[in-house]
Short mmCIF file of C-alpha atoms in Angstrom, two decimals:
data_model
loop_
_atom_site.label_atom_id
_atom_site.label_comp_id
_atom_site.label_asym_id
_atom_site.label_seq_id
_atom_site.Cartn_x
_atom_site.Cartn_y
_atom_site.Cartn_z
CA UNK A 74 93.59 186.41 48.72
CA UNK A 75 90.92 186.88 51.25
CA UNK A 76 88.75 190.13 51.07
CA UNK A 77 86.05 189.34 53.60
CA UNK A 78 85.70 191.34 56.69
CA UNK A 79 86.15 188.19 58.82
CA UNK A 80 88.48 188.56 61.72
CA UNK A 81 91.92 187.13 60.85
CA UNK A 82 94.26 185.52 63.29
CA UNK A 83 98.00 184.88 62.80
CA UNK A 84 98.52 181.20 63.66
CA UNK A 85 102.22 181.36 63.04
CA UNK A 86 104.91 183.96 62.30
CA UNK A 87 108.66 184.07 62.23
CA UNK A 88 109.88 184.51 65.86
CA UNK A 89 111.59 187.84 66.78
CA UNK A 90 114.49 186.06 68.31
CA UNK A 91 115.49 184.96 64.77
CA UNK A 92 117.43 187.48 62.63
CA UNK A 93 116.59 188.47 59.09
CA UNK A 94 119.67 186.54 57.75
CA UNK A 95 118.80 183.54 55.56
CA UNK A 96 120.69 180.54 56.92
CA UNK A 97 123.44 178.94 55.09
CA UNK A 98 122.12 175.33 55.79
CA UNK A 99 121.33 172.97 52.98
CA UNK A 100 117.59 172.78 52.03
CA UNK A 101 115.74 170.64 54.61
CA UNK A 102 118.46 170.60 57.18
CA UNK A 103 116.97 170.12 60.75
CA UNK A 104 119.54 172.76 62.21
CA UNK A 105 117.07 175.28 61.00
CA UNK A 106 114.19 173.48 62.90
CA UNK A 107 116.32 173.64 66.13
CA UNK A 108 117.21 177.33 65.53
CA UNK A 109 113.60 178.02 65.21
CA UNK A 110 112.59 176.22 68.31
CA UNK A 111 115.17 177.88 70.41
CA UNK A 112 113.94 181.23 68.98
CA UNK A 113 110.36 180.47 69.79
CA UNK A 114 111.18 179.44 73.25
CA UNK A 115 113.11 182.61 73.82
CA UNK A 116 110.19 184.69 72.57
CA UNK A 117 107.71 182.78 74.79
CA UNK A 118 109.73 183.09 77.83
CA UNK A 119 110.80 186.79 77.03
CA UNK A 120 114.42 186.10 77.77
CA UNK A 121 115.96 187.28 74.55
CA UNK A 122 117.46 190.39 76.24
CA UNK A 123 119.20 188.37 78.78
CA UNK A 124 120.16 185.15 76.86
CA UNK A 125 123.63 184.62 75.67
CA UNK A 126 124.32 181.74 73.27
CA UNK A 127 127.61 179.96 72.61
CA UNK A 128 128.05 178.77 68.97
CA UNK A 129 130.16 175.70 68.23
CA UNK A 130 132.37 174.58 65.28
CA UNK A 131 130.67 172.70 62.69
CA UNK A 132 127.76 173.46 60.31
CA UNK A 133 126.25 175.64 62.93
CA UNK A 134 129.42 177.76 63.34
CA UNK A 135 127.38 180.74 62.10
CA UNK A 136 124.58 180.21 64.49
CA UNK A 137 125.50 183.70 65.90
CA UNK A 138 124.23 185.37 62.70
CA UNK A 139 120.85 183.86 62.97
CA UNK A 140 119.56 184.91 66.42
CA UNK A 141 119.01 188.38 67.76
CA UNK A 142 120.19 187.40 71.25
CA UNK A 143 123.74 187.91 72.37
CA UNK A 144 126.17 185.23 70.96
CA UNK A 145 129.76 184.23 71.15
CA UNK A 146 131.80 181.80 69.26
CA UNK A 147 133.75 179.14 71.17
CA UNK A 148 136.75 177.15 70.26
CA UNK A 149 136.09 173.61 68.78
CA UNK A 150 134.41 171.72 71.59
CA UNK A 151 134.91 174.22 74.19
CA UNK A 152 131.40 175.74 74.22
CA UNK A 153 130.44 174.36 77.80
CA UNK A 154 133.85 175.87 79.15
CA UNK A 155 132.94 179.19 77.67
CA UNK A 156 129.43 178.90 78.82
CA UNK A 157 130.59 178.07 82.30
CA UNK A 158 132.61 181.32 82.46
CA UNK A 159 129.98 183.45 81.19
CA UNK A 160 127.29 182.06 83.59
CA UNK A 161 129.60 182.35 86.52
CA UNK A 162 130.36 186.08 85.89
CA UNK A 163 126.91 186.93 84.78
CA UNK A 164 124.60 184.60 86.82
CA UNK A 165 121.47 186.39 85.95
CA UNK A 166 121.82 185.68 82.29
CA UNK A 167 120.31 182.59 80.56
CA UNK A 168 123.48 180.90 78.96
CA UNK A 169 123.11 178.20 76.30
CA UNK A 170 125.30 176.34 74.04
CA UNK A 171 124.47 175.00 70.70
CA UNK A 172 126.61 172.11 69.67
CA UNK A 173 126.76 169.24 67.15
CA UNK A 174 127.77 165.64 67.66
CA UNK A 175 131.40 166.25 66.25
CA UNK A 176 131.91 169.28 68.42
CA UNK A 177 130.36 167.88 71.63
CA UNK A 178 130.76 164.04 71.55
CA UNK A 179 134.32 164.08 70.01
CA UNK A 180 136.62 166.80 70.57
CA UNK A 181 134.52 168.43 73.32
CA UNK A 182 133.79 165.25 75.25
CA UNK A 183 135.81 166.35 78.29
CA UNK A 184 134.32 169.84 78.39
CA UNK A 185 130.81 168.45 78.36
CA UNK A 186 131.29 165.74 80.77
CA UNK A 187 132.89 167.95 83.39
CA UNK A 188 130.55 170.82 82.93
CA UNK A 189 127.73 168.37 83.69
CA UNK A 190 129.61 166.86 86.50
CA UNK A 191 130.02 170.28 88.11
CA UNK A 192 126.47 170.97 87.73
CA UNK A 193 127.01 174.13 85.90
CA UNK A 194 123.71 176.04 85.55
CA UNK A 195 123.88 176.16 81.70
CA UNK A 196 121.68 174.64 78.89
CA UNK A 197 123.12 172.60 76.15
CA UNK A 198 121.17 172.00 72.80
CA UNK A 199 122.91 169.01 71.32
CA UNK A 200 122.34 168.17 67.68
CA UNK A 201 122.96 164.49 66.86
CA UNK A 202 122.86 163.69 63.26
CA UNK A 203 125.43 160.81 63.43
CA UNK A 204 127.95 162.41 60.97
CA UNK A 205 130.35 165.12 60.65
CA UNK A 206 128.36 167.59 58.29
CA UNK A 207 130.79 170.55 57.61
CA UNK A 208 133.97 168.58 56.96
CA UNK A 209 132.33 166.26 54.30
CA UNK A 210 130.55 163.49 56.01
CA UNK A 211 133.18 161.64 58.09
CA UNK A 212 132.24 159.14 60.80
CA UNK A 213 131.27 160.84 64.06
CA UNK A 214 131.39 159.20 67.50
CA UNK A 215 127.65 159.04 67.21
CA UNK A 216 127.53 157.26 63.81
CA UNK A 217 125.32 154.09 63.81
CA UNK A 218 126.87 150.71 63.57
CA UNK A 219 127.24 149.83 59.89
CA UNK A 220 126.71 153.36 58.82
CA UNK A 221 128.64 154.22 55.59
CA UNK A 222 130.57 157.56 55.71
CA UNK A 223 133.43 158.94 53.71
CA UNK A 224 135.89 157.66 56.60
CA UNK A 225 134.14 154.40 56.91
CA UNK A 226 133.14 153.52 53.27
CA UNK A 227 132.38 149.92 54.13
CA UNK A 228 130.16 150.85 57.20
CA UNK A 229 131.11 151.48 60.75
CA UNK A 230 132.69 148.21 62.18
CA UNK A 231 132.11 148.26 65.86
CA UNK A 232 135.02 145.86 66.40
CA UNK A 233 137.58 148.30 65.09
CA UNK A 234 135.85 151.69 65.39
CA UNK A 235 133.80 151.24 68.47
CA UNK A 236 130.09 151.74 69.42
CA UNK A 237 128.04 155.01 69.24
CA UNK A 238 128.19 157.48 71.99
CA UNK A 239 124.99 157.73 73.66
CA UNK A 240 125.31 161.25 75.24
CA UNK A 241 121.91 161.67 76.97
CA UNK A 242 122.38 158.18 78.75
CA UNK A 243 126.10 159.02 79.59
CA UNK A 244 125.34 162.60 81.04
CA UNK A 245 122.16 161.52 82.94
CA UNK A 246 124.32 159.38 85.17
CA UNK A 247 126.02 162.55 86.73
CA UNK A 248 124.62 164.13 89.83
CA UNK A 249 125.24 167.55 88.52
CA UNK A 250 122.75 167.16 85.72
CA UNK A 251 119.14 168.42 86.24
CA UNK A 252 117.45 167.77 83.07
CA UNK A 253 118.69 165.47 80.32
CA UNK A 254 116.43 164.33 77.65
CA UNK A 255 116.44 163.01 73.93
CA UNK A 256 114.09 164.24 71.34
CA UNK A 257 113.75 163.92 67.44
CA UNK A 258 112.97 166.41 64.87
CA UNK A 259 111.50 164.15 62.23
CA UNK A 260 107.91 164.96 62.38
CA UNK A 261 105.52 167.57 63.71
CA UNK A 262 104.62 165.70 66.96
CA UNK A 263 108.18 165.06 67.87
CA UNK A 264 109.16 168.73 67.05
CA UNK A 265 106.40 169.94 69.41
CA UNK A 266 107.78 167.64 71.99
CA UNK A 267 111.32 169.02 71.34
CA UNK A 268 110.17 172.59 71.92
CA UNK A 269 108.56 171.70 75.20
CA UNK A 270 111.97 170.05 76.11
CA UNK A 271 114.00 173.14 75.17
CA UNK A 272 111.52 175.11 77.34
CA UNK A 273 111.94 172.90 80.30
CA UNK A 274 115.75 173.03 79.89
CA UNK A 275 115.68 176.77 80.09
CA UNK A 276 113.34 176.71 83.05
CA UNK A 277 115.80 174.15 84.69
CA UNK A 278 118.48 176.74 84.30
CA UNK A 279 116.48 179.73 85.44
CA UNK A 280 115.50 177.70 88.66
CA UNK A 281 119.15 176.91 89.25
CA UNK A 282 118.45 173.23 89.25
CA UNK A 283 121.83 172.28 87.38
CA UNK A 284 123.07 171.19 84.17
CA UNK A 285 120.46 170.85 81.33
CA UNK A 286 120.72 169.20 77.95
CA UNK A 287 118.36 168.50 75.12
CA UNK A 288 119.73 166.01 72.68
CA UNK A 289 117.98 166.43 69.24
CA UNK A 290 118.10 163.73 66.61
CA UNK A 291 118.76 165.44 63.28
CA UNK A 292 119.31 164.65 59.65
CA UNK A 293 122.19 165.44 57.28
CA UNK A 294 120.63 164.55 53.87
CA UNK A 295 123.65 166.11 52.01
CA UNK A 296 126.25 163.76 53.76
CA UNK A 297 123.94 160.67 54.25
CA UNK A 298 123.49 160.94 50.44
CA UNK A 299 119.74 160.76 50.39
CA UNK A 300 116.81 163.18 49.76
CA UNK A 301 115.28 165.35 52.49
CA UNK A 302 112.21 162.96 52.89
CA UNK A 303 114.43 159.91 52.71
CA UNK A 304 116.66 161.42 55.39
CA UNK A 305 113.45 161.84 57.86
CA UNK A 306 112.65 158.27 57.08
CA UNK A 307 116.28 157.04 57.77
CA UNK A 308 116.24 158.94 61.11
CA UNK A 309 112.89 157.27 62.05
CA UNK A 310 113.96 153.67 60.80
CA UNK A 311 117.64 153.69 61.87
CA UNK A 312 118.44 156.29 64.46
CA UNK A 313 115.45 155.90 66.77
CA UNK A 314 116.21 152.25 67.68
CA UNK A 315 119.86 153.11 68.66
CA UNK A 316 118.97 156.47 70.35
CA UNK A 317 115.55 155.99 71.89
CA UNK A 318 113.50 159.26 72.61
CA UNK A 319 113.12 159.68 76.35
CA UNK A 320 113.57 161.47 79.67
CA UNK A 321 116.86 160.31 81.02
CA UNK A 322 117.04 162.70 84.05
CA UNK A 323 114.32 165.11 85.29
CA UNK A 324 115.06 166.76 88.46
CA UNK A 325 112.26 166.15 90.98
CA UNK A 326 111.60 170.03 91.22
CA UNK A 327 110.54 169.83 87.52
CA UNK A 328 107.97 167.19 87.67
CA UNK A 329 104.90 169.28 88.41
CA UNK A 330 105.98 172.08 86.10
CA UNK A 331 103.62 172.58 83.08
CA UNK A 332 104.73 174.62 80.06
CA UNK B 15 82.25 174.70 56.79
CA UNK B 16 85.89 174.13 57.57
CA UNK B 17 88.00 177.07 58.86
CA UNK B 18 89.69 178.83 56.08
CA UNK B 19 93.34 179.73 56.17
CA UNK B 20 96.16 180.60 53.96
CA UNK B 21 100.03 180.95 54.06
CA UNK B 22 102.61 183.54 52.97
CA UNK B 23 105.86 182.31 51.89
CA UNK B 24 108.90 184.66 52.49
CA UNK B 25 111.10 184.07 49.41
CA UNK B 26 114.06 185.27 51.15
CA UNK B 27 114.15 182.10 53.15
CA UNK B 28 112.21 179.19 51.38
CA UNK B 29 114.77 176.68 49.96
CA UNK B 30 111.99 174.45 48.50
CA UNK B 31 112.99 171.51 50.73
CA UNK B 32 109.32 170.04 50.53
CA UNK B 33 109.23 169.10 54.23
CA UNK B 34 105.99 171.19 54.52
CA UNK B 35 104.64 169.69 51.45
CA UNK B 36 105.05 166.02 52.86
CA UNK B 37 103.32 166.83 56.21
CA UNK B 38 100.58 169.05 55.04
CA UNK B 39 97.22 167.25 56.24
CA UNK B 40 95.14 168.89 53.50
CA UNK B 41 97.64 168.20 50.81
CA UNK B 42 97.38 171.77 49.34
CA UNK B 43 101.04 172.73 49.04
CA UNK B 44 103.22 172.28 46.05
CA UNK B 45 106.54 173.68 44.70
CA UNK B 46 105.92 176.74 42.22
CA UNK B 47 107.88 175.49 39.33
CA UNK B 48 107.32 178.63 37.30
CA UNK B 49 109.11 180.77 39.83
CA UNK B 50 112.51 181.11 41.31
CA UNK B 51 113.64 182.60 44.64
CA UNK B 52 116.61 185.06 44.84
CA UNK B 53 118.70 181.96 46.06
CA UNK B 54 117.43 179.93 43.02
CA UNK B 55 115.05 177.60 44.56
CA UNK B 56 111.43 176.92 43.62
CA UNK B 57 109.33 178.27 46.60
CA UNK B 58 106.48 176.44 48.09
CA UNK B 59 102.95 177.82 47.34
CA UNK B 60 99.17 176.87 48.07
CA UNK B 61 98.20 174.86 44.91
CA UNK B 62 94.50 174.90 45.68
CA UNK B 63 91.75 175.90 48.11
CA UNK B 64 91.39 173.94 51.31
CA UNK B 65 94.10 175.35 53.69
CA UNK B 66 92.80 175.28 57.24
CA UNK B 67 95.60 177.25 58.74
CA UNK B 68 96.59 174.38 61.07
CA UNK B 69 100.26 175.58 61.05
CA UNK B 70 101.85 172.14 60.61
CA UNK B 71 103.77 173.35 57.55
CA UNK B 72 105.33 176.22 59.79
CA UNK B 73 106.02 173.53 62.47
CA UNK B 74 108.19 171.66 59.92
CA UNK B 75 109.78 174.60 58.10
CA UNK B 76 113.61 174.75 58.86
CA UNK B 77 113.76 178.34 57.72
CA UNK B 78 110.82 179.95 59.36
CA UNK B 79 109.74 181.12 55.99
CA UNK B 80 106.02 180.65 56.47
CA UNK B 81 103.51 182.95 58.05
CA UNK B 82 100.16 181.13 58.59
CA UNK B 83 96.95 183.03 58.80
CA UNK B 84 93.41 181.74 59.70
CA UNK B 85 90.05 183.27 59.69
CA UNK B 86 88.36 183.33 62.94
CA UNK B 87 85.04 181.43 62.70
CA UNK B 88 82.13 183.71 62.97
CA UNK B 89 80.60 181.77 66.06
CA UNK B 90 83.84 181.89 67.87
CA UNK B 91 84.45 185.51 67.04
CA UNK B 92 80.89 186.45 68.24
CA UNK B 93 81.44 184.38 71.42
CA UNK B 94 84.59 186.21 72.20
CA UNK B 95 83.22 189.84 71.56
CA UNK B 96 80.99 190.27 74.61
CA UNK B 97 83.86 189.62 76.99
CA UNK B 98 85.63 192.54 75.74
CA UNK B 99 87.83 190.83 73.08
#
């Protein structure tokens, strides 16, 4: 297209930490954005050779196919327990789990809370899209009040079905947590902020400052029953008021760190 | 003159989700409706001149399907040269 002799600069190219496998995610799924951010951070920090990921059960169950770092697959919800074991046996590795809301906030609730309580030096990337994606759009612990899902067809009634689980707020109360934040993936600005947060979470782990978690607000256009762009708008209009973006716990040792 | 940039779309990955199209500040992206990827989607393409190589499409892309290039402005290139660039 361009034939001049002007020097050309590559502004962006696919990160080396992502494998060549095309993902199985629906078009426009923010899982892909989260994968890409983790891969970019691994490239930037040059930790791919010593990073070990733990894949969850859920839509991201095949995450191990999409990264070029080492990866293991955990039983449903048990990724933090598996990561704990790996990190304790191989303390020089960077161990992270990648979990969805059904995996982490429902069946894996006890594992995540105890891992944070013990202050395990692991990083958790938590994808919160307020629904069970893989199983067909059932209500998740993180579903919004009034949200229609296949198992709450008249909307989530908080009197009988309870209130959404706010994982970032919940885990930030524990002393073992070193870095707990919530970010969103709905526009370029927030995606950049999410990438910085993932970087800081890995820095927390490398510095041995305790448990780190980045909650990423995500979309599920297929099971929300809307288009890709409507899903981004829904996230902005309905999820952000319930799940405010913010730093819920930042270890004092990280405050002066610039990335 | 604005900086000139362009994108390359890897058709193995692009699923035509249009997230890049919605966020492009220059509004120069569109789906290529005459063409299908191996997965059966219409891939994204540059529909006209005007890309500045800002890379916002690549920041939005969930599949890391885009490679973004930009011409280095002449003045900046000359300024970099003497310092051994």
